[in-house]
Amino acid sequence: MMEVKPRVAKIVFFSGGKGGGGVSTIVASFSVALSELVNRHVLVVDFGYGPNATTTKLFGQDPGTVGVYDFVFGRASPRPIKVEGYRVFLLTNGYKDPNEVVDALARAYASNPYRFTEELTNRLASFLTRLALSLGVNHIIVDLPSTTIGPHTFAVLAMADVINIVALHSNTHIDEVASAYKLAIDVNPGAVVNVVVNKVYPTGDPESQFKQFTHGEGRVFPIEYSVYVSYIVDVKRDIPIAWEFPGNWRRDIMRFTQSVKRQVDRVLSAVRPSA
């Protein structure tokens, strides 16, 4: 017997290298834009460490609130925050000390890396799916930290339906994207992999540079550089999609969001055997 099962699409953003590429800015704006397109709430999960929890800060929340790392280490069962003004539920990072997070991950991973990663993947996927369904949410959007690759990275990538590698438009970032792409495909060969090229100048051609690092139905998505967006994020600490800007930044974000929505719609409409 076949029946349509409730599905939750897991959309992951990461850079796989150094920070500063605008991952959190794109995650926050994409989340708001996607919630508008689907006309319902989405669940955003911030895996940043301490000061790297930029998505949490952009949504005006305290990174120290009980969050996803408290679940990972069995310290507490976190509940998402309903963000005022947006159709967004936010699961903060929690476990506030970033050094403590890195140390705890390393210790847990050291004894049996494969088993720990597999268990963490299953635990996270089950927890986040149950949480999303309890909230009436069909889309989970995850912001992975860019500074440390560890078991949490493997676990989140392994459960993803769509993986978005974010990079700056520069030849110096090609190797970084190549490394992130290899990691994504090694961990999850069934995922759609996109490359989101941030801060593209009008004369740039990111398609020719990064097309080789897409997978499945994945595409290259250029996001035009905007000094206004940089100001909103760096100075006002706000969600840039909520503002009107001159130029093409908002247009690019909306095109990217619409395309990813089509990708995940196919995941959500998949038919699976009943249990």
Coordinates of C-alpha atoms in Angstrom, one line a residue:
M1 CA 0.0 0.0 0.0
M2 CA 1.3 3.5 -0.9
E3 CA 0.2 6.7 0.8
V4 CA 1.4 10.3 1.0
K5 CA 3.3 10.7 4.3
P6 CA 3.8 14.0 6.1
R7 CA 7.1 15.4 5.0
V8 CA 9.4 18.0 6.4
A9 CA 12.0 19.4 4.0
K10 CA 15.4 20.2 5.6
I11 CA 17.3 23.0 3.9
V12 CA 20.9 23.5 5.0
F13 CA 23.2 26.5 4.5
F14 CA 26.9 26.4 5.1
S15 CA 30.2 27.6 3.6
G16 CA 32.6 24.9 4.8
G17 CA 35.4 27.4 5.4
K18 CA 36.0 30.7 7.0
G19 CA 33.2 33.0 8.0
G20 CA 32.2 36.4 6.6
G21 CA 30.5 35.1 3.4
G22 CA 27.0 36.2 4.5
V23 CA 25.5 32.8 5.3
S24 CA 23.5 34.0 8.3
T25 CA 22.3 37.1 6.4
I26 CA 21.0 34.9 3.5
V27 CA 19.5 32.3 6.0
A28 CA 17.5 35.0 7.8
S29 CA 16.3 36.7 4.6
F30 CA 15.6 33.4 2.8
S31 CA 13.6 32.2 5.9
V32 CA 11.4 35.2 5.8
A33 CA 11.0 35.1 2.1
L34 CA 10.1 31.4 2.1
S35 CA 7.5 31.9 4.8
E36 CA 5.9 34.5 2.7
L37 CA 5.8 32.2 -0.4
V38 CA 4.4 29.2 1.5
N39 CA 2.1 31.4 3.6
R40 CA 3.0 29.6 6.8
H41 CA 5.7 29.4 9.5
V42 CA 9.1 27.9 8.9
L43 CA 11.5 26.6 11.6
V44 CA 15.1 28.1 11.6
V45 CA 17.8 26.3 13.5
D46 CA 21.0 28.2 14.4
F47 CA 24.1 25.9 14.9
G48 CA 26.4 28.9 15.4
Y49 CA 28.8 29.0 18.4
G50 CA 28.7 32.0 20.7
P51 CA 29.4 35.1 18.7
N52 CA 28.9 33.2 15.4
A53 CA 25.2 32.8 16.2
T54 CA 24.4 35.7 13.8
T55 CA 21.0 34.3 12.7
T56 CA 19.8 34.3 16.3
K57 CA 20.9 37.9 16.7
L58 CA 19.4 39.1 13.4
F59 CA 16.0 37.8 14.7
G60 CA 16.6 39.8 17.8
Q61 CA 17.1 36.9 20.2
D62 CA 19.6 36.0 22.8
P63 CA 22.1 33.3 21.7
G64 CA 22.3 32.1 25.3
T65 CA 18.6 30.9 25.3
V66 CA 18.3 27.1 25.7
G67 CA 18.8 25.8 22.1
V68 CA 19.9 23.0 19.8
Y69 CA 23.3 22.3 21.4
D70 CA 21.5 21.7 24.8
F71 CA 19.6 18.9 22.9
V72 CA 22.8 17.6 21.3
F73 CA 24.5 17.1 24.7
G74 CA 21.3 16.1 26.6
R75 CA 21.3 19.1 28.9
A76 CA 17.7 20.3 28.2
S77 CA 14.9 19.9 25.7
P78 CA 14.7 23.2 23.9
R79 CA 11.6 24.9 22.6
P80 CA 11.6 27.3 19.6
I81 CA 10.9 31.0 19.9
K82 CA 8.1 32.4 17.9
V83 CA 9.7 35.5 16.3
E84 CA 7.6 38.6 16.5
G85 CA 6.7 40.1 13.2
Y86 CA 7.7 37.1 11.0
R87 CA 6.3 33.7 10.3
V88 CA 9.4 32.1 11.9
F89 CA 10.0 29.8 14.7
L90 CA 13.7 30.0 15.9
L91 CA 15.6 27.3 17.6
T92 CA 18.7 29.2 19.0
N93 CA 22.1 27.7 19.4
G94 CA 22.1 27.5 23.2
Y95 CA 25.1 26.1 25.2
K96 CA 26.6 29.6 25.3
D97 CA 30.3 29.1 25.6
P98 CA 31.7 28.3 22.1
N99 CA 34.9 26.7 23.5
E100 CA 32.7 24.3 25.6
V101 CA 30.7 23.3 22.5
V102 CA 33.8 22.5 20.5
D103 CA 35.4 20.6 23.4
A104 CA 32.2 18.6 24.1
L105 CA 31.8 17.7 20.4
A106 CA 35.4 16.6 20.2
R107 CA 35.1 14.4 23.3
A108 CA 31.9 12.7 22.2
Y109 CA 33.3 12.1 18.7
A110 CA 36.7 10.8 19.7
S111 CA 35.6 7.4 21.2
N112 CA 33.7 6.2 18.2
P113 CA 33.3 8.8 15.4
Y114 CA 31.2 6.7 13.0
R115 CA 28.7 5.6 15.6
F116 CA 28.4 9.0 17.2
T117 CA 27.8 10.7 13.9
E118 CA 25.2 8.2 12.9
E119 CA 23.4 8.4 16.2
L120 CA 23.5 12.2 16.2
T121 CA 22.2 12.3 12.6
N122 CA 19.2 10.1 13.6
R123 CA 18.6 11.9 16.8
L124 CA 18.7 15.3 15.2
A125 CA 16.5 14.3 12.2
S126 CA 13.9 12.7 14.5
F127 CA 13.8 15.6 17.0
L128 CA 13.7 18.3 14.4
T129 CA 11.0 16.5 12.3
R130 CA 8.8 15.9 15.4
L131 CA 9.3 19.5 16.5
A132 CA 8.4 20.9 13.0
L133 CA 5.3 18.7 12.7
S134 CA 4.1 19.7 16.2
L135 CA 4.4 23.4 15.1
G136 CA 2.6 22.7 11.8
V137 CA 5.8 23.5 9.9
N138 CA 7.0 21.8 6.6
H139 CA 10.3 23.6 6.2
I140 CA 13.4 23.4 8.5
I141 CA 16.2 25.8 7.6
V142 CA 19.6 25.2 9.2
D143 CA 22.5 27.7 9.6
L144 CA 25.7 25.7 10.1
P145 CA 28.8 27.4 11.6
S146 CA 31.6 28.1 9.1
T147 CA 34.6 27.9 11.4
T148 CA 34.6 24.3 12.6
I149 CA 33.9 21.0 10.7
G150 CA 32.8 18.3 13.1
P151 CA 30.2 15.7 13.9
H152 CA 27.4 18.2 14.0
T153 CA 28.3 19.3 10.4
F154 CA 28.2 15.7 9.2
A155 CA 25.0 15.0 11.0
V156 CA 23.2 18.1 9.6
L157 CA 24.4 17.5 6.1
A158 CA 23.4 13.9 6.1
M159 CA 19.8 14.7 6.9
A160 CA 19.5 17.5 4.4
D161 CA 17.3 17.5 1.3
V162 CA 18.8 20.7 -0.1
I163 CA 22.3 21.9 0.7
N164 CA 23.2 25.5 -0.1
I165 CA 26.9 26.3 -0.2
V166 CA 27.4 30.0 0.3
A167 CA 30.5 31.7 -1.1
L168 CA 31.8 35.1 -2.0
H169 CA 32.2 36.0 -5.6
S170 CA 36.0 35.6 -5.9
N171 CA 38.5 33.3 -7.4
T172 CA 40.0 32.8 -4.0
H173 CA 36.8 31.1 -2.9
I174 CA 36.7 28.4 -5.6
D175 CA 38.9 26.0 -3.5
E176 CA 36.7 26.6 -0.5
V177 CA 33.5 25.8 -2.4
A178 CA 35.2 22.7 -3.9
S179 CA 36.0 21.4 -0.4
A180 CA 32.5 22.1 0.8
Y181 CA 31.0 20.4 -2.2
K182 CA 33.1 17.3 -1.7
L183 CA 32.1 17.1 1.9
A184 CA 28.4 17.5 1.0
I185 CA 28.5 14.8 -1.7
D186 CA 30.5 12.4 0.5
V187 CA 28.1 12.7 3.4
N188 CA 24.8 13.0 1.4
P189 CA 25.0 12.0 -2.3
G190 CA 21.2 12.1 -2.6
A191 CA 20.8 15.8 -1.7
V192 CA 20.3 18.7 -4.1
V193 CA 23.4 20.9 -3.9
N194 CA 23.2 24.6 -4.9
V195 CA 25.9 27.3 -4.8
V196 CA 24.8 30.7 -3.6
V197 CA 27.3 33.3 -4.7
N198 CA 27.1 36.3 -2.5
K199 CA 28.2 39.9 -3.2
V200 CA 28.3 39.5 -7.0
Y201 CA 29.2 42.7 -8.9
P202 CA 27.1 43.5 -12.0
T203 CA 29.8 42.4 -14.4
G204 CA 30.5 39.1 -12.7
D205 CA 29.9 35.6 -14.1
P206 CA 29.6 33.2 -11.2
E207 CA 27.8 30.5 -13.3
S208 CA 31.0 29.6 -15.2
Q209 CA 33.1 29.5 -12.0
F210 CA 30.8 27.5 -9.7
K211 CA 28.5 25.4 -11.9
Q212 CA 30.7 22.3 -11.4
F213 CA 29.9 22.3 -7.7
T214 CA 26.2 21.8 -8.1
H215 CA 24.5 18.4 -7.8
G216 CA 21.2 16.9 -8.8
E217 CA 18.8 19.7 -9.7
G218 CA 21.1 22.2 -8.1
R219 CA 21.9 25.6 -9.6
V220 CA 24.2 28.6 -9.1
F221 CA 22.4 31.5 -7.6
P222 CA 24.1 35.0 -7.8
I223 CA 23.2 37.5 -5.1
E224 CA 24.2 41.0 -6.1
Y225 CA 26.3 43.1 -3.8
S226 CA 24.4 45.8 -1.9
V227 CA 26.0 48.4 0.4
Y228 CA 22.5 49.0 1.8
V229 CA 22.2 45.4 2.9
S230 CA 25.6 45.5 4.5
Y231 CA 24.5 48.6 6.4
I232 CA 21.2 47.0 7.6
V233 CA 23.0 43.8 8.8
D234 CA 26.2 45.3 10.3
V235 CA 24.8 48.5 11.8
K236 CA 21.1 48.0 12.4
R237 CA 21.3 44.2 13.0
D238 CA 18.0 43.6 11.2
I239 CA 16.6 41.3 8.5
P240 CA 17.4 42.8 5.1
I241 CA 14.6 41.1 3.2
A242 CA 12.2 43.2 5.3
W243 CA 13.5 46.3 3.7
E244 CA 13.2 47.8 0.2
F245 CA 16.6 48.5 -1.5
P246 CA 17.7 50.1 -4.8
G247 CA 19.4 47.6 -7.0
N248 CA 18.8 43.8 -7.5
W249 CA 19.5 42.3 -4.1
R250 CA 15.9 41.6 -3.1
R251 CA 15.1 40.4 -6.6
D252 CA 18.0 37.9 -6.4
I253 CA 16.9 36.6 -2.9
M254 CA 13.4 36.1 -4.1
R255 CA 14.5 34.3 -7.3
F256 CA 16.7 32.0 -5.2
T257 CA 13.9 31.4 -2.7
Q258 CA 11.3 30.6 -5.4
S259 CA 13.7 28.1 -7.0
V260 CA 14.5 26.3 -3.7
K261 CA 10.8 26.2 -3.0
R262 CA 10.3 24.3 -6.2
Q263 CA 13.1 21.9 -5.3
V264 CA 11.6 21.2 -1.8
D265 CA 8.1 20.9 -3.2
R266 CA 9.2 17.8 -4.9
V267 CA 10.5 16.5 -1.6
L268 CA 7.3 17.3 0.2
S269 CA 5.1 15.7 -2.5
A270 CA 7.1 12.4 -2.6
V271 CA 5.1 9.2 -2.0
R272 CA 6.5 6.7 0.3
P273 CA 5.4 3.2 1.5
S274 CA 3.3 3.3 4.6
A275 CA 4.8 1.8 7.7

